[in-house]
XYZ file of C-alpha atoms in Angstrom:
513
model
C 57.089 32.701 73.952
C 55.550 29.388 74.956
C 54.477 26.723 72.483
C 51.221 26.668 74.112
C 50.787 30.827 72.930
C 52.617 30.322 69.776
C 49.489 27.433 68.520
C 47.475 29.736 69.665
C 48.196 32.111 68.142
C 48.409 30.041 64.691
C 44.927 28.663 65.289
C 41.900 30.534 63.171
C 39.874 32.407 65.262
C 35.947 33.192 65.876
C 35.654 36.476 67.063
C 32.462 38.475 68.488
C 30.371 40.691 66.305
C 28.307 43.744 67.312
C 25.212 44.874 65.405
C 23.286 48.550 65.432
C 20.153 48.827 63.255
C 19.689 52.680 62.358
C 16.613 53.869 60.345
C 17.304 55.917 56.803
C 14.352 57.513 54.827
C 15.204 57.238 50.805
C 16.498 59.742 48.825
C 18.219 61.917 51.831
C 20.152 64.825 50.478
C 23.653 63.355 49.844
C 26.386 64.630 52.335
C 23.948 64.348 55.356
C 25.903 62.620 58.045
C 23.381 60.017 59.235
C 25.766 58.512 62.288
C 28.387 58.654 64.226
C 30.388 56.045 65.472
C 31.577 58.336 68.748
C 28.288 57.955 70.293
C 28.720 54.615 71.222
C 31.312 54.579 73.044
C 32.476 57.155 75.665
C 35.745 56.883 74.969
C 38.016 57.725 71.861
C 38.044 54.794 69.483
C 40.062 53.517 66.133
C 37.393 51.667 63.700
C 39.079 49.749 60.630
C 36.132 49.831 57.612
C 35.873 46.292 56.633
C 32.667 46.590 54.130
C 31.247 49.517 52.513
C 28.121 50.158 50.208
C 29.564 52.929 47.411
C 26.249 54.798 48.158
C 27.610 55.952 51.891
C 31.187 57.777 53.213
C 33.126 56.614 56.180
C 35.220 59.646 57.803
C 37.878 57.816 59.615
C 39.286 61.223 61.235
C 35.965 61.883 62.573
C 33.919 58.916 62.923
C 31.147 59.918 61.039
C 29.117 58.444 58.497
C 27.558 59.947 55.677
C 25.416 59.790 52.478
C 27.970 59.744 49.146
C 25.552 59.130 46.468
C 21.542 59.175 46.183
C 19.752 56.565 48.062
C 16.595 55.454 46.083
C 15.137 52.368 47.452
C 12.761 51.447 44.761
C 16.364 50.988 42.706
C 17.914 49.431 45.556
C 15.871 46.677 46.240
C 13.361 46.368 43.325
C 10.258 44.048 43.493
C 10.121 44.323 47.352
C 6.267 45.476 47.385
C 5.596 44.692 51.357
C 8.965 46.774 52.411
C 10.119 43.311 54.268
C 13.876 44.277 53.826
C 15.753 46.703 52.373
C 19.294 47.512 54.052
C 22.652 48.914 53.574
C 24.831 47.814 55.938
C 28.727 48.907 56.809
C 31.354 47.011 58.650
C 33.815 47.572 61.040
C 36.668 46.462 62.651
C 36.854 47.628 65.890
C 40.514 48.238 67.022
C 39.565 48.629 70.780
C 37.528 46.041 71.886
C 39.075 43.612 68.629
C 35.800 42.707 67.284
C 33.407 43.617 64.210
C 30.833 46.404 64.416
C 28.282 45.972 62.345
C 25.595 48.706 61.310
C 22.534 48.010 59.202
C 20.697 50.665 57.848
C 17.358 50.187 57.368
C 15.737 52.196 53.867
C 12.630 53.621 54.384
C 10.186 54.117 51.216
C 8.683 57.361 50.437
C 6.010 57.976 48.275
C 7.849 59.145 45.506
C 7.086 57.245 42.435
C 3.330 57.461 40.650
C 1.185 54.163 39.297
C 1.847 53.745 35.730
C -0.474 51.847 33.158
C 2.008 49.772 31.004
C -0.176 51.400 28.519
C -2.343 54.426 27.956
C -5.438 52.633 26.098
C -6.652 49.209 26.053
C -8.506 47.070 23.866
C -10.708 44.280 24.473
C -13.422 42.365 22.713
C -16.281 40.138 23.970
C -18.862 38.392 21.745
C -22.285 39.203 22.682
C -25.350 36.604 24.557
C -22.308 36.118 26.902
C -23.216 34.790 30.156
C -23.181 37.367 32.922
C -20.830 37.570 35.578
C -17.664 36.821 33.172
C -14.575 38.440 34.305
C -11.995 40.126 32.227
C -8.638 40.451 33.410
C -6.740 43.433 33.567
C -3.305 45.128 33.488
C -3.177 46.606 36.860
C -1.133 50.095 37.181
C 2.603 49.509 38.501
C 4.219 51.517 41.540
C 7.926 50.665 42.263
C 7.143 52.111 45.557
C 6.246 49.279 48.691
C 2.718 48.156 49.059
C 1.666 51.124 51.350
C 2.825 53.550 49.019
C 2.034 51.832 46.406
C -1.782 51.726 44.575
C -4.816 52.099 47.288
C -7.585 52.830 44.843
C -9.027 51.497 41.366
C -12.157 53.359 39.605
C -13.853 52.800 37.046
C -15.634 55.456 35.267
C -18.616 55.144 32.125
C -21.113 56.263 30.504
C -24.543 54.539 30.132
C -28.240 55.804 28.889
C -26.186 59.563 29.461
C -25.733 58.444 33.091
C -22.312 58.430 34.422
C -21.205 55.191 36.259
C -18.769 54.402 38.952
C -17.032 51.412 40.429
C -14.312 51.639 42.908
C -12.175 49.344 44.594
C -10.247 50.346 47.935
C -7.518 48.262 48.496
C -6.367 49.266 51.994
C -10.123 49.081 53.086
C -10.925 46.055 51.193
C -14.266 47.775 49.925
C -15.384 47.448 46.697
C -18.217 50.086 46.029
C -20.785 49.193 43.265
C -24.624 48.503 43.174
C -25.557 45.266 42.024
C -27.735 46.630 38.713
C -24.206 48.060 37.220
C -23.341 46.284 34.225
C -19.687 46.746 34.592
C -17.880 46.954 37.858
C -14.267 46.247 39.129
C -13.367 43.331 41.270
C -9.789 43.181 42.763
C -9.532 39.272 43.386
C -7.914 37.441 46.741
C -4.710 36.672 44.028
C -4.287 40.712 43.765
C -5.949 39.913 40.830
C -7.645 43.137 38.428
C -10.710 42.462 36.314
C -13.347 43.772 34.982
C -16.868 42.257 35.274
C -19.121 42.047 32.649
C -22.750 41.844 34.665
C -25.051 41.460 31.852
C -25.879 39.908 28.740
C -24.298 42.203 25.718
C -25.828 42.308 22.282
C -24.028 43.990 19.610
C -27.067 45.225 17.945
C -27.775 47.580 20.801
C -24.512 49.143 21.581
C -21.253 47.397 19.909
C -18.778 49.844 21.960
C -17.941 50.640 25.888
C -15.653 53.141 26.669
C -14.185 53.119 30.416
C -11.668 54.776 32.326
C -9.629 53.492 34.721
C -7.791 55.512 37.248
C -4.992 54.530 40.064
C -4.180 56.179 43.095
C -1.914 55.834 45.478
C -2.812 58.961 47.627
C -0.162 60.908 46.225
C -0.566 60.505 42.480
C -3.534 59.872 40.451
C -3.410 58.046 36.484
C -5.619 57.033 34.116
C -5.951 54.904 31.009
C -8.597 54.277 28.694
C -10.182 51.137 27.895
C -12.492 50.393 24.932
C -14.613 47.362 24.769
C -15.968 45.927 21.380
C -18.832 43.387 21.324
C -18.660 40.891 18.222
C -20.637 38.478 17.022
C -18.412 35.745 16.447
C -15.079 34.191 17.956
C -16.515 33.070 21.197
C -13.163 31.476 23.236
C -10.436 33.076 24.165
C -6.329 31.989 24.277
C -5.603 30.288 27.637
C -2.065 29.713 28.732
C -1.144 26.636 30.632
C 0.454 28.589 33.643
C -0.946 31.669 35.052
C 3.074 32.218 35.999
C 6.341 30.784 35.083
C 9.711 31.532 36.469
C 13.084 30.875 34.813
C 16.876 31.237 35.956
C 19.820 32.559 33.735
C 23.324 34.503 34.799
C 24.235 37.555 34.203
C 26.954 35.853 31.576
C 24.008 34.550 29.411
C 24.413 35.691 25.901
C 22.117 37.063 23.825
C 20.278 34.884 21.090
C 19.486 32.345 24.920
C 16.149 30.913 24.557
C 14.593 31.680 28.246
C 11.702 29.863 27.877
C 8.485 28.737 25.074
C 5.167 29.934 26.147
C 2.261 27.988 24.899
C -1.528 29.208 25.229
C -4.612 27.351 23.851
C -7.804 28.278 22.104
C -10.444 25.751 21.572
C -11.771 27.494 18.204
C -11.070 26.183 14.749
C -8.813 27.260 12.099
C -8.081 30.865 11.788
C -9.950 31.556 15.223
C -7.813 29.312 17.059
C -3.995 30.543 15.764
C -2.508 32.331 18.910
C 0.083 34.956 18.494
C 2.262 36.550 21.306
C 3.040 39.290 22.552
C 5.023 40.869 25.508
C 2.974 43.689 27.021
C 5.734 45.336 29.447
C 8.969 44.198 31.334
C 8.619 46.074 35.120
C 5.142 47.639 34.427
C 6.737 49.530 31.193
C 5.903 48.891 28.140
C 8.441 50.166 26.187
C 11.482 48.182 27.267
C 12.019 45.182 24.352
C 15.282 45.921 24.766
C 16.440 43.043 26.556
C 13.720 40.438 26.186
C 11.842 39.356 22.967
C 9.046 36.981 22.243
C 8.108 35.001 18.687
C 4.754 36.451 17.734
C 4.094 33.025 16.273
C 6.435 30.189 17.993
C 6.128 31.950 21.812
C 9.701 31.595 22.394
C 11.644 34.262 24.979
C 14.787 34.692 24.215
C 17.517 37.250 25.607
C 18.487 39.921 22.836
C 21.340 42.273 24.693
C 23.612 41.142 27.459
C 22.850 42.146 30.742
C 26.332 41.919 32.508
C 25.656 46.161 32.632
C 22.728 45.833 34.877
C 24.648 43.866 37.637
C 22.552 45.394 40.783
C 19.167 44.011 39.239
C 18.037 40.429 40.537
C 14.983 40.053 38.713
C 12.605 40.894 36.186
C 8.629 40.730 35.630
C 7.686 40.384 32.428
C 3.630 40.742 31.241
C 3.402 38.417 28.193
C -0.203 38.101 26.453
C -1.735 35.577 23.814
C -4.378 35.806 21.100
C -6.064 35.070 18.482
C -6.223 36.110 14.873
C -9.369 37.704 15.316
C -9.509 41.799 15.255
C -9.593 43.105 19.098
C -9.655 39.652 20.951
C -9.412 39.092 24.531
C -5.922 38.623 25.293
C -4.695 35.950 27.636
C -2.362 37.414 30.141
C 0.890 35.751 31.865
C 3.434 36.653 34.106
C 6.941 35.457 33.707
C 9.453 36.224 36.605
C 13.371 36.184 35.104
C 15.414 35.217 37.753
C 19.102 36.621 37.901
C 21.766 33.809 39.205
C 24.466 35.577 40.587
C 27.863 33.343 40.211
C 29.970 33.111 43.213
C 31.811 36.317 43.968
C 35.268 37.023 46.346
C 35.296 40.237 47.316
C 39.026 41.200 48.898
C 39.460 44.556 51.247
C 43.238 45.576 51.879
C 41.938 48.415 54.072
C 44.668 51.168 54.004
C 47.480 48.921 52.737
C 49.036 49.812 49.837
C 48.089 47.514 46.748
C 49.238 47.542 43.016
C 46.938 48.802 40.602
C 45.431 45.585 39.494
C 44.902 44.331 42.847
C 47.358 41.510 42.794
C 50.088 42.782 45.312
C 49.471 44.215 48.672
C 52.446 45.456 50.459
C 53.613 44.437 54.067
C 56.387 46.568 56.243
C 59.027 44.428 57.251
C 59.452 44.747 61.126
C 55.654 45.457 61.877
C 54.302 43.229 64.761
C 52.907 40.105 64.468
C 48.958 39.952 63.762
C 49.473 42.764 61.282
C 45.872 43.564 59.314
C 47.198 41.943 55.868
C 43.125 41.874 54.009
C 39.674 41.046 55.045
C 38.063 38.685 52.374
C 34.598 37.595 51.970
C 32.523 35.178 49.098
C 28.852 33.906 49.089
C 30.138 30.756 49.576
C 32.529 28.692 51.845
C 36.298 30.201 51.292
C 39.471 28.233 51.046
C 42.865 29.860 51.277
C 45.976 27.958 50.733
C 48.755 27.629 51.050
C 47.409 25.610 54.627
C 49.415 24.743 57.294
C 51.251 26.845 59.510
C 54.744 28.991 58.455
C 52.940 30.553 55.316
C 53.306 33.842 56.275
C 49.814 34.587 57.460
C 46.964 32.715 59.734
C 43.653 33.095 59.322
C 40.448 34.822 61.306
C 37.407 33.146 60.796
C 34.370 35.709 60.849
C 32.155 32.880 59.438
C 32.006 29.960 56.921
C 32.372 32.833 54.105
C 34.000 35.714 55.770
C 37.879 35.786 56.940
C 40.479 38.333 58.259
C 44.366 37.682 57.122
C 46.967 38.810 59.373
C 50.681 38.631 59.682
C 52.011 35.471 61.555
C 55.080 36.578 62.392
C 57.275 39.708 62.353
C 58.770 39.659 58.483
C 62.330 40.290 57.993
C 62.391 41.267 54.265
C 65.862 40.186 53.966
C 65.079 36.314 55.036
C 62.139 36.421 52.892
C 60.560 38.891 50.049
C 57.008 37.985 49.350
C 54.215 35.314 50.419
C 52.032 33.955 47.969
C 47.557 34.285 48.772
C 45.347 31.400 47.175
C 41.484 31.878 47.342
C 38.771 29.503 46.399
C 35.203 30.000 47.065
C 32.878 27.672 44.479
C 34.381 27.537 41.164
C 35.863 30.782 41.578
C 39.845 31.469 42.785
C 41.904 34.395 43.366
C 45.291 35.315 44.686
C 47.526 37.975 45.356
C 51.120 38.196 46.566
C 51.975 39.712 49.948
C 55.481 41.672 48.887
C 57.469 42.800 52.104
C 58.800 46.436 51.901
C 62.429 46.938 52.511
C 63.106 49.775 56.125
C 66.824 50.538 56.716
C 67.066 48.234 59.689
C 70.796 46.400 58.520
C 74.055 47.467 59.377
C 76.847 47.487 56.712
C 79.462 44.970 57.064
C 83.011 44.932 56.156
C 84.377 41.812 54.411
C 86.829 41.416 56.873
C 87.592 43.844 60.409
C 90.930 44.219 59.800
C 92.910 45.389 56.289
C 96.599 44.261 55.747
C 98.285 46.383 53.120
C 101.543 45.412 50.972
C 102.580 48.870 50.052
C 104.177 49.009 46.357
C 106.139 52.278 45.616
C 104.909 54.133 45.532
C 100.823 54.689 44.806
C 98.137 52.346 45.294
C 94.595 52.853 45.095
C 92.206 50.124 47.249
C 88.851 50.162 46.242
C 86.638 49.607 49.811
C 83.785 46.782 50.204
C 81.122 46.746 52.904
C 77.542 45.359 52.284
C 74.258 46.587 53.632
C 71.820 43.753 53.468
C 68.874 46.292 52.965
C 66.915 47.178 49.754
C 67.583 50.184 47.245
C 68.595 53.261 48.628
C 68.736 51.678 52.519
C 71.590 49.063 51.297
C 73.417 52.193 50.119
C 76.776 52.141 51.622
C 79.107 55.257 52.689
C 82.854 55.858 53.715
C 83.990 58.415 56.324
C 87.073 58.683 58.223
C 87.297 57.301 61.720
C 89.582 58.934 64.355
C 90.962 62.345 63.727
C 95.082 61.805 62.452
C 95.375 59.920 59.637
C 99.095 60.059 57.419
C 99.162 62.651 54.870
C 99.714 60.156 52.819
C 96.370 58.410 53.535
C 93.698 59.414 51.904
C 89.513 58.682 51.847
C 87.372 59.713 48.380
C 84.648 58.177 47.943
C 85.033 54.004 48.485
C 88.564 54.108 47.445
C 91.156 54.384 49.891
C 94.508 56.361 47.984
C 97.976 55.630 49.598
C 100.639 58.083 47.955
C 104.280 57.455 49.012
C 105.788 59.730 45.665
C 106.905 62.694 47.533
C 107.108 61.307 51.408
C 110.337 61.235 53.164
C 109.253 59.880 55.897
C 110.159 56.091 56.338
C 106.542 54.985 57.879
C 105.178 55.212 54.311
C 107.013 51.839 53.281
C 107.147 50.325 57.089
């Protein structure tokens, strides 16, 4: 082979990439084969999976591609309310043309989760000879599903002077219906803000109570919650926090007892009107999850109670935290606080159908295979590094991208000139390795120590005890006798290794010649 080939063969190498985009509706009935590879190409073709998502089966003896586990989008890619991007996506290698096949399947949302209040009732106060117009904000209802499956109408419902009232609030229309003389109404704000309006002047001495009802629908489900309004006569401000959102960072190794973050809200009153206390109202529009976050009634400091290295597919968290004062029924102050989940740099290693040990650290290599032999297919979320570098390490590399490789074989291996090949990876502050151990086939000969035996016959029995090695492994470096040619002396004979010369009872003078 020339020099020229041989470099170029030892150089990394940036191969071509193919990608399909195929449309998948959530929750499809597990088992239903939603591709097949045969269709695009006419004719019969070998694909090597590279990258997998556990929720979908690759047949390799058929090509086809199924669902192996349910599919529920509002799971898979929480928080993503417009439906920008949500994909599963399966690699290939593609041992015809030699490059990667890549097929992203898009999730489609269904309208299979309802709104949910983070709580059934409310409770709000609001001091009376208030000015009207002031808004109220409220907890809006929650859907997991995307924006247009999500909530597309708000009403309010009341009674007043034995009247019933309504206010409603359209979202996909943008129409808010209400007459000008109602008291109360809804008003969904350009921030995808919820409040309540209070359009007159209240006095306590009239009517000191308002009960309303609130309903969400998304145009599949319908819920309501209650919401009672008290009118007081005193504590006239209300807890502001600083931020109307705050975000904050942590990894998934974070223990528990981690302060995340100290909320502060302010009230202008004096004394025992202005003490705030906290409170978190609901962590992903439920309000009975305080199993992972907590938050100091008094101090507002958030701080991380239970690990959360068991909830490794979940990226972030929304969090409803209110603040108020000491007074009975007070208008709460609402925040939102977005937990962030820092993911540390991960290297993900696929042997394909090589054999591996059970901890991952070995893969093993036939000797004799041909060079370019599939030895692993590695990616990271970061730039890799594999040493040993250089050339003559037993493997080159094929660059996919900055954080994507294929390992082959460099050469032919000859297990007998060398055993095993040791795998360095580094991608950020995180390394792993593996050993490349070359399996033993019975490809050696067995070889005498010398072609020719010369024998010094002593009377009259001798036993000579035969030595040939077989350079191969185990059972293949095994080594068997048999006789060659078909007359021998009778008093030669072959058992075993050992060859037996018996002269005792011969009369015939070639036993000692």
């Amino acid at each position: 082979m020339h020099l020229f080939t041989i470099l170029f063969l030892l150089l990394p190498i940036l191969i071509q990439s193919r990608q399909q985009e195929i449309s998948l509706n959530e929750e499809t009935p597990i088992g239903t084969v939603i591709f097949d590879l045969n269709t695009l190409s006419s004719s019969s073709i070998t694909y090597q999976l590279l990258e997998s998502s556990s929720l979908l089966a690759f047949n390799s003896s058929t090509n086809l591609i199924s669902i192996a586990k349910r599919i529920d989008r509002d799971t898979l890619c929480p928080n993503d309310e417009t439906c920008s991007k949500c994909q599963l996506t399966i690699k290939f290698y593609d041992m015809f043309y030699y490059d990667i096949l890549l097929l992203v399947f898009n999730i489609n949302d269904i309208n299979d989760n309802p709104p949910i209040f983070s709580s059934n009732t409310y409770s709000i106060s609001l001091t009376e000879n208030n000015i009207p117009g002031i808004k109220i904000r409220l907890s809006k209802a929650e859907d997991i599903d995307c924006a247009s499956n999500g909530v597309q109408l708000y009403e309010l419902t009341y009674v007043l002077h034995g009247h019933v009232m309504i206010s409603s609030i359209n979202l996909l229309l943008k129409h808010q219906n209400h007459t000008k003389n109602q008291p109360f109404y809804l008003l969904y704000d350009s921030n995808a803000d919820l409040y309540l309006v209070v359009n007159q002047t209240l006095d306590r001495e009239a009517q000191n109570e308002y009960i309303f009802t609130i309903t969400a629908n998304d145009y599949s489900h319908t819920v309501s919650s209650k919401l009672t309004l008290t009118v007081l006569d005193v504590n006239d401000h209300i807890a502001r926090f600083s931020q109307s959102v705050y975000s904050v960072n942590i990894s998934y190794s974070a223990t528990p007892g981690t302060m995340l973050l100290k909320l502060t809200a302010h009230d202008p009153d004096l004394e025992q009107n202005a003490r705030i206390y906290y409170s978190l109202l609901s962590i992903d529009g439920s309000a009975n999850r305080n199993d992972l976050f907590q938050i100091n009634s008094h101090t507002g400091e958030l701080r991380l109670v239970s690990n959360l290295t068991h909830l490794e597919s979940k990226r972030i968290f929304k969090l409803i935290v209110g603040a108020s004062d000491g007074s009975n029924n007070a208008i709460p102050a609402l925040t939102t606080v977005y937990i962030n989940i820092i993911q540390q740099s991960i290297i993900t290693i696929t042997f394909g159908s090589n054999r591996i040990s059970s901890n991952g650290s070995e893969v093993f290599i036939q000797e004799n295979l041909p060079n370019s032999t599939f030895i692993a297919y590695i990616t990271s979320d970061k730039a890799l590094q594999i040493f040993p570098e250089g050339n003559h390490q037993g493997f080159y590399i094929q660059k996919l991208s900055d954080n994507s490789i294929t390992l082959l074989t460099d050469r032919s291996y000859d297990r007998e000139l060398k055993s095993f090949y040791n795998v360095s990876i580094r991608s950020g502050d995180n390394e792993r390795s593996f050993r490349i151990l070359v399996t033993d086939i019975n490809d050696c000969q067995p070889t005498w120590n010398s072609s020719l035996l010369n024998i010094n016959i002593e009377p009259y029995l001798m036993v000579l005890t035969l030595n040939a090695t077989d350079y191969d492994e185990g059972q293949n470096g095994k080594v068997g006798y048999r006789k060659k040619g078909s007359v021998w002396p009778k008093w030669v004979d072959l058992v075993e290794n050992r060859l037996v010369i018996n002269c005792t009872n011969q009369t015939d003078s070639t036993c000692w010649n």
